[in-house]
Short mmCIF file of C-alpha atoms in Angstrom, two decimals:
data_model
loop_
_atom_site.label_atom_id
_atom_site.label_comp_id
_atom_site.label_asym_id
_atom_site.label_seq_id
_atom_site.Cartn_x
_atom_site.Cartn_y
_atom_site.Cartn_z
CA MET A 1 121.98 234.53 -96.10
CA ALA A 2 119.04 235.85 -94.11
CA ILE A 3 115.84 233.85 -94.03
CA THR A 4 112.91 236.16 -94.87
CA LEU A 5 109.24 235.71 -95.69
CA PHE A 6 108.64 238.50 -98.22
CA THR A 7 111.83 238.31 -100.28
CA ASN A 8 113.14 235.02 -101.67
CA SER A 9 116.24 235.99 -103.65
CA SER A 10 116.93 232.40 -104.68
CA ALA A 11 113.48 232.06 -106.21
CA MET A 12 113.87 235.42 -107.95
CA SER A 13 117.21 234.37 -109.47
CA ALA A 14 115.82 231.04 -110.59
CA SER A 15 112.74 232.76 -112.06
CA ASN A 16 114.89 235.24 -113.99
CA ALA A 17 117.08 232.44 -115.30
CA LEU A 18 113.97 230.50 -116.38
CA GLN A 19 112.57 233.55 -118.20
CA LYS A 20 115.83 234.13 -120.07
CA ALA A 21 116.10 230.48 -121.00
CA ASN A 22 112.52 230.41 -122.31
CA THR A 23 113.09 233.60 -124.34
CA THR A 24 116.24 232.19 -125.92
CA LEU A 25 114.46 228.86 -126.52
CA ALA A 26 111.51 230.57 -128.23
CA THR A 27 113.84 232.60 -130.46
CA ALA A 28 115.88 229.53 -131.44
CA MET A 29 112.72 227.57 -132.25
CA GLU A 30 111.37 230.48 -134.32
CA HIS A 31 114.61 230.66 -136.32
CA LEU A 32 114.60 226.89 -136.86
CA GLY A 33 110.94 226.92 -137.83
CA THR A 34 111.26 229.73 -140.38
CA GLY A 35 114.80 229.01 -141.54
CA LYS A 36 115.66 232.68 -141.10
CA ARG A 37 117.97 234.38 -138.66
CA ILE A 38 116.05 237.66 -138.96
CA THR A 39 112.31 237.28 -138.53
CA LYS A 40 111.68 240.70 -137.01
CA ALA A 41 113.53 243.99 -136.76
CA SER A 42 114.63 243.35 -133.16
CA ASP A 43 116.65 240.32 -134.28
CA ASP A 44 119.09 242.53 -136.22
CA ALA A 45 117.97 246.06 -137.07
CA ALA A 46 120.94 246.90 -139.29
CA GLY A 47 120.90 243.48 -140.95
CA LEU A 48 117.19 243.82 -141.70
CA GLN A 49 117.77 247.11 -143.49
CA VAL A 50 120.48 245.63 -145.71
CA ALA A 51 118.47 242.44 -146.30
CA THR A 52 115.40 244.45 -147.31
CA ARG A 53 117.42 246.38 -149.89
CA LEU A 54 118.99 243.20 -151.25
CA GLN A 55 115.60 241.45 -151.38
CA GLY A 56 114.15 244.30 -153.44
CA GLN A 57 117.14 244.12 -155.78
CA THR A 58 116.98 240.37 -156.31
CA ASN A 59 113.20 240.49 -156.86
CA GLY A 60 113.71 243.16 -159.51
CA MET A 61 116.41 241.05 -161.17
CA ALA A 62 114.02 238.09 -161.38
CA VAL A 63 111.45 240.28 -163.18
CA ALA A 64 114.19 241.68 -165.46
CA GLN A 65 115.13 238.12 -166.41
CA ARG A 66 111.53 237.54 -167.53
CA ASN A 67 111.63 240.83 -169.43
CA ILE A 68 114.70 239.68 -171.33
CA ALA A 69 113.10 236.33 -172.13
CA ASP A 70 109.96 238.09 -173.40
CA ALA A 71 111.99 240.55 -175.49
CA SER A 72 114.04 237.73 -177.02
CA THR A 73 110.87 235.80 -177.84
CA MET A 74 109.34 238.84 -179.53
CA LEU A 75 112.47 239.44 -181.61
CA GLN A 76 112.59 235.75 -182.53
CA THR A 77 108.97 236.01 -183.68
CA GLY A 78 109.92 238.89 -185.97
CA GLU A 79 113.01 237.07 -187.24
CA GLY A 80 110.94 233.95 -187.94
CA ALA A 81 108.51 236.02 -190.00
CA MET A 82 111.39 237.49 -191.99
CA ASP A 83 112.70 233.97 -192.61
CA GLU A 84 109.41 233.13 -194.29
CA VAL A 85 109.51 236.41 -196.21
CA SER A 86 112.93 235.35 -197.51
CA ASN A 87 111.54 231.97 -198.61
CA ILE A 88 108.73 233.70 -200.51
CA MET A 89 111.18 236.03 -202.19
CA TYR A 90 113.39 233.08 -203.18
CA ARG A 91 110.40 231.56 -204.96
CA MET A 92 109.53 234.90 -206.56
CA LYS A 93 113.10 235.18 -207.86
CA ASP A 94 112.86 231.66 -209.31
CA LEU A 95 109.68 232.69 -211.10
CA ALA A 96 111.21 235.98 -212.30
CA THR A 97 114.22 234.08 -213.65
CA GLN A 98 111.90 231.65 -215.37
CA GLY A 99 109.94 234.52 -216.87
CA ALA A 100 113.05 236.30 -218.13
CA THR A 101 113.63 233.89 -220.99
CA ASP A 102 111.92 234.33 -224.35
CA THR A 103 110.98 230.68 -224.57
CA ASN A 104 107.88 231.69 -222.56
CA THR A 105 104.59 232.29 -224.26
CA ALA A 106 102.14 234.97 -223.21
CA ASP A 107 100.07 232.32 -221.44
CA SER A 108 103.05 230.94 -219.52
CA ARG A 109 104.03 234.43 -218.40
CA LYS A 110 100.45 235.01 -217.32
CA ALA A 111 100.60 231.81 -215.26
CA ILE A 112 103.86 232.99 -213.68
CA ASP A 113 102.24 236.30 -212.77
CA THR A 114 99.28 234.46 -211.23
CA GLU A 115 101.60 232.67 -208.83
CA MET A 116 103.47 235.92 -208.27
CA ASP A 117 100.24 237.63 -207.24
CA SER A 118 99.53 234.85 -204.75
CA LEU A 119 103.01 235.24 -203.26
CA LYS A 120 102.60 239.02 -203.06
CA THR A 121 99.35 238.52 -201.16
CA GLU A 122 101.11 236.25 -198.67
CA LEU A 123 103.89 238.80 -198.25
CA SER A 124 101.34 241.46 -197.39
CA SER A 125 99.64 239.07 -194.98
CA ILE A 126 102.88 238.33 -193.12
CA MET A 127 103.86 241.99 -192.91
CA GLY A 128 100.37 243.04 -191.83
CA ASN A 129 99.40 240.25 -189.43
CA THR A 130 102.56 239.15 -187.61
CA SER A 131 101.96 239.96 -183.97
CA TYR A 132 103.19 239.21 -180.46
CA ALA A 133 100.93 239.25 -177.40
CA GLY A 134 98.21 240.93 -179.45
CA ASN A 135 100.47 243.71 -180.78
CA LYS A 136 101.31 243.99 -184.48
CA LEU A 137 105.07 243.90 -184.99
CA PHE A 138 105.49 245.40 -188.45
CA SER A 139 102.32 247.24 -189.48
CA ASP A 140 100.21 249.86 -187.69
CA THR A 141 96.68 248.85 -186.68
CA LYS A 142 94.04 251.06 -188.29
CA ASP A 143 90.29 251.40 -187.86
CA ALA A 144 87.68 251.52 -190.63
CA THR A 145 88.45 255.19 -191.32
CA GLY A 146 92.17 254.53 -191.73
CA THR A 147 93.10 256.14 -188.42
CA VAL A 148 96.04 254.49 -186.68
CA THR A 149 94.79 252.99 -183.41
CA SER A 150 97.99 251.18 -182.45
CA LYS A 151 101.54 251.72 -183.66
CA ALA A 152 103.59 248.78 -184.85
CA LYS A 153 105.94 247.57 -182.12
CA MET A 154 108.97 247.59 -184.38
CA GLY A 155 108.07 250.77 -186.22
CA ASP A 156 109.98 252.77 -183.61
CA ALA A 157 112.84 252.14 -181.20
CA MET A 158 112.00 249.66 -178.44
CA ILE A 159 113.27 249.99 -174.86
CA PHE A 160 113.55 246.81 -172.79
CA GLN A 161 114.04 246.94 -169.00
CA THR A 162 116.91 244.53 -168.46
CA GLY A 163 117.88 245.37 -164.87
CA SER A 164 116.38 246.05 -161.45
CA GLU A 165 117.27 249.75 -161.39
CA SER A 166 116.14 252.69 -163.49
CA GLY A 167 118.33 253.23 -166.50
CA GLU A 168 119.29 249.55 -166.78
CA THR A 169 117.72 249.20 -170.21
CA THR A 170 118.53 247.88 -173.67
CA LYS A 171 117.49 249.78 -176.80
CA VAL A 172 116.59 247.92 -180.00
CA ASP A 173 115.84 249.94 -183.12
CA VAL A 174 115.10 248.09 -186.39
CA SER A 175 112.72 250.73 -187.78
CA ALA A 176 115.06 251.83 -190.58
CA GLN A 177 115.64 248.27 -191.81
CA LEU A 178 111.92 247.54 -191.56
CA LYS A 179 111.13 250.63 -193.62
CA ASN A 180 113.48 249.41 -196.36
CA VAL A 181 111.75 246.03 -196.41
CA PHE A 182 108.36 247.70 -196.83
CA SER A 183 109.77 249.84 -199.64
CA SER A 184 110.99 246.75 -201.49
CA ILE A 185 107.64 244.99 -201.06
CA ASP A 186 105.80 248.07 -202.38
CA THR A 187 108.01 248.01 -205.48
CA LEU A 188 107.32 244.31 -205.97
CA SER A 189 103.56 244.86 -205.73
CA THR A 190 103.46 246.35 -209.26
CA ALA A 191 106.16 244.16 -210.83
CA SER A 192 105.25 241.75 -213.62
CA VAL A 193 106.89 239.38 -216.11
CA GLN A 194 104.37 240.12 -218.86
CA ASP A 195 104.78 242.48 -221.78
CA THR A 196 103.81 246.06 -221.03
CA ALA A 197 102.08 248.05 -223.73
CA ALA A 198 103.18 251.57 -224.60
CA ASP A 199 101.52 254.39 -222.68
CA ALA A 200 101.37 257.43 -224.93
CA THR A 201 99.61 259.50 -222.30
CA ASN A 202 102.51 259.18 -219.85
CA ASN A 203 105.10 258.92 -222.63
CA LYS A 204 106.11 255.41 -221.63
CA PRO A 205 107.36 252.98 -224.29
CA ALA A 206 106.37 249.35 -224.55
CA VAL A 207 108.47 246.99 -222.39
CA SER A 208 108.96 243.31 -223.08
CA GLY A 209 108.23 240.65 -220.52
CA THR A 210 111.91 239.72 -220.52
CA ALA A 211 112.93 243.25 -219.54
CA ASN A 212 110.22 243.38 -216.85
CA ALA A 213 111.36 240.02 -215.47
CA ASN A 214 114.99 241.16 -215.33
CA ALA A 215 113.93 244.34 -213.55
CA MET A 216 112.04 242.18 -211.06
CA ILE A 217 115.17 240.08 -210.46
CA ASP A 218 117.06 243.26 -209.54
CA THR A 219 114.23 244.37 -207.27
CA LEU A 220 114.18 240.99 -205.54
CA ASN A 221 117.95 241.07 -205.02
CA THR A 222 117.57 244.43 -203.28
CA ALA A 223 114.58 243.13 -201.31
CA LEU A 224 116.52 240.08 -200.12
CA ASP A 225 119.39 242.32 -199.05
CA ASN A 226 116.97 244.46 -197.04
CA VAL A 227 115.37 241.41 -195.43
CA SER A 228 118.76 239.91 -194.54
CA SER A 229 119.80 243.26 -193.02
CA LEU A 230 116.68 243.23 -190.84
CA ARG A 231 117.28 239.62 -189.84
CA SER A 232 120.89 240.46 -188.95
CA SER A 233 119.67 243.26 -186.70
CA PHE A 234 117.31 240.82 -185.00
CA GLY A 235 120.12 238.33 -184.50
CA ALA A 236 122.51 240.94 -183.10
CA SER A 237 119.86 242.20 -180.66
CA ILE A 238 118.96 238.67 -179.53
CA ASN A 239 122.64 237.91 -178.90
CA GLY A 240 123.01 241.16 -176.95
CA LEU A 241 120.02 240.27 -174.79
CA SER A 242 121.50 236.81 -174.22
CA HIS A 243 124.68 238.36 -172.81
CA ALA A 244 122.58 240.72 -170.66
CA ALA A 245 120.67 237.71 -169.31
CA ALA A 246 123.91 235.87 -168.48
CA ASN A 247 125.30 238.88 -166.62
CA LEU A 248 122.00 239.38 -164.80
CA THR A 249 121.98 235.73 -163.71
CA ASN A 250 125.48 236.13 -162.28
CA MET A 251 124.48 239.30 -160.42
CA LYS A 252 121.31 237.70 -159.05
CA ASP A 253 123.17 234.60 -157.83
CA ASN A 254 125.69 236.72 -155.93
CA THR A 255 122.96 238.97 -154.53
CA ASP A 256 120.98 235.94 -153.36
CA GLN A 257 124.12 234.59 -151.68
CA ALA A 258 124.71 237.90 -149.90
CA LEU A 259 121.07 237.97 -148.80
CA GLY A 260 121.36 234.41 -147.49
CA ASN A 261 124.48 235.27 -145.52
CA ILE A 262 122.53 237.98 -143.71
CA GLN A 263 119.11 236.47 -143.11
CA ASP A 264 119.41 232.69 -143.32
CA ALA A 265 119.54 230.79 -140.03
CA ASP A 266 122.56 228.65 -139.12
CA PHE A 267 120.76 225.43 -138.21
CA ALA A 268 123.72 223.95 -136.33
CA SER A 269 124.06 227.07 -134.18
CA GLU A 270 120.32 227.46 -133.60
CA ALA A 271 119.90 223.77 -132.73
CA SER A 272 122.71 224.11 -130.20
CA LYS A 273 121.04 227.17 -128.67
CA MET A 274 117.72 225.34 -128.48
CA THR A 275 119.24 222.33 -126.72
CA ARG A 276 121.15 224.53 -124.27
CA SER A 277 118.06 226.64 -123.55
CA GLN A 278 115.93 223.54 -122.96
CA MET A 279 118.46 222.25 -120.42
CA LEU A 280 118.68 225.65 -118.70
CA ALA A 281 114.90 225.90 -118.58
CA GLN A 282 114.67 222.48 -116.97
CA THR A 283 117.38 223.20 -114.38
CA SER A 284 115.91 226.66 -113.63
CA THR A 285 112.50 225.10 -113.07
CA SER A 286 114.03 222.56 -110.72
CA MET A 287 115.92 225.26 -108.78
CA LEU A 288 112.80 227.42 -108.62
CA LYS A 289 110.99 224.51 -107.02
CA GLN A 290 113.80 224.03 -104.51
CA SER A 291 114.03 227.73 -103.65
CA ASN A 292 110.28 227.95 -103.03
CA SER A 293 110.61 225.21 -100.42
CA MET A 294 112.79 227.54 -98.32
CA SER A 295 109.65 229.27 -97.02
CA SER A 296 108.96 226.09 -95.01
CA LEU A 297 112.02 226.94 -92.93
CA VAL A 298 110.20 230.03 -91.67
CA MET A 299 107.37 227.85 -90.41
CA SER A 300 109.79 225.45 -88.73
CA ILE A 301 111.42 228.36 -86.86
CA LEU A 302 108.05 229.71 -85.79
CA GLY A 303 106.94 226.25 -84.77
#
């Protein structure tokens, strides 16, 4: 090999080797530091595109899981309210049964009606005030003029987003069952176990307290059927959402695994690269030092 002053091919080779070793070392250390194989597009352009799409999908699934939990909680709130409505109606039926016998006096029937009125008030309170996250579930919110300012959540069909993509929704519609419950409660609001006097104006005959009490028993039986139908709808919807959540969890786990396969760093491989690059950098530095000493040969020839 020729000995020249301006071109030192050995030093150039050693310098190039040192640069490559340092680049590989920096990349390996970056991957080990972040735990990711892809930290920038240049690491794997195609892999980054797939990983980005998978990341968006798994993020959406995580939000959908919260949506399902929120929807289930709201439905459970409504079902819990209907459970208490059932308990009130059980007590009202006990009172109606008690009032249906002619061993009662007018005063005792009046006392029964007093408790009935209290229970009716509580029914109205539950139906009017049950809410979730500030939204009424059963009754519309109205202002002082009677104008509806906010529709009841369960007065219409509800659509829950249960997936990461558009169209991945679950529809829950209990409006028909809820309407039947309100109808039963409206009928109960005028029911009584006391004697009813004749109304000649409207051509209505007198009705005994026993007959009124028996009519109330029939109304309460229908009301309990309507409430149980609504509760069944709640239960079926909650179970459906539970299955949707289980399937979503399975999908998210597999998506996360696929994402990890693409972007997660292999620590054993990266540690091996780092160690090899460190050794190459050290040997390249040593060779660069040795090759630079070759210029002294020029001086010895000239001397």
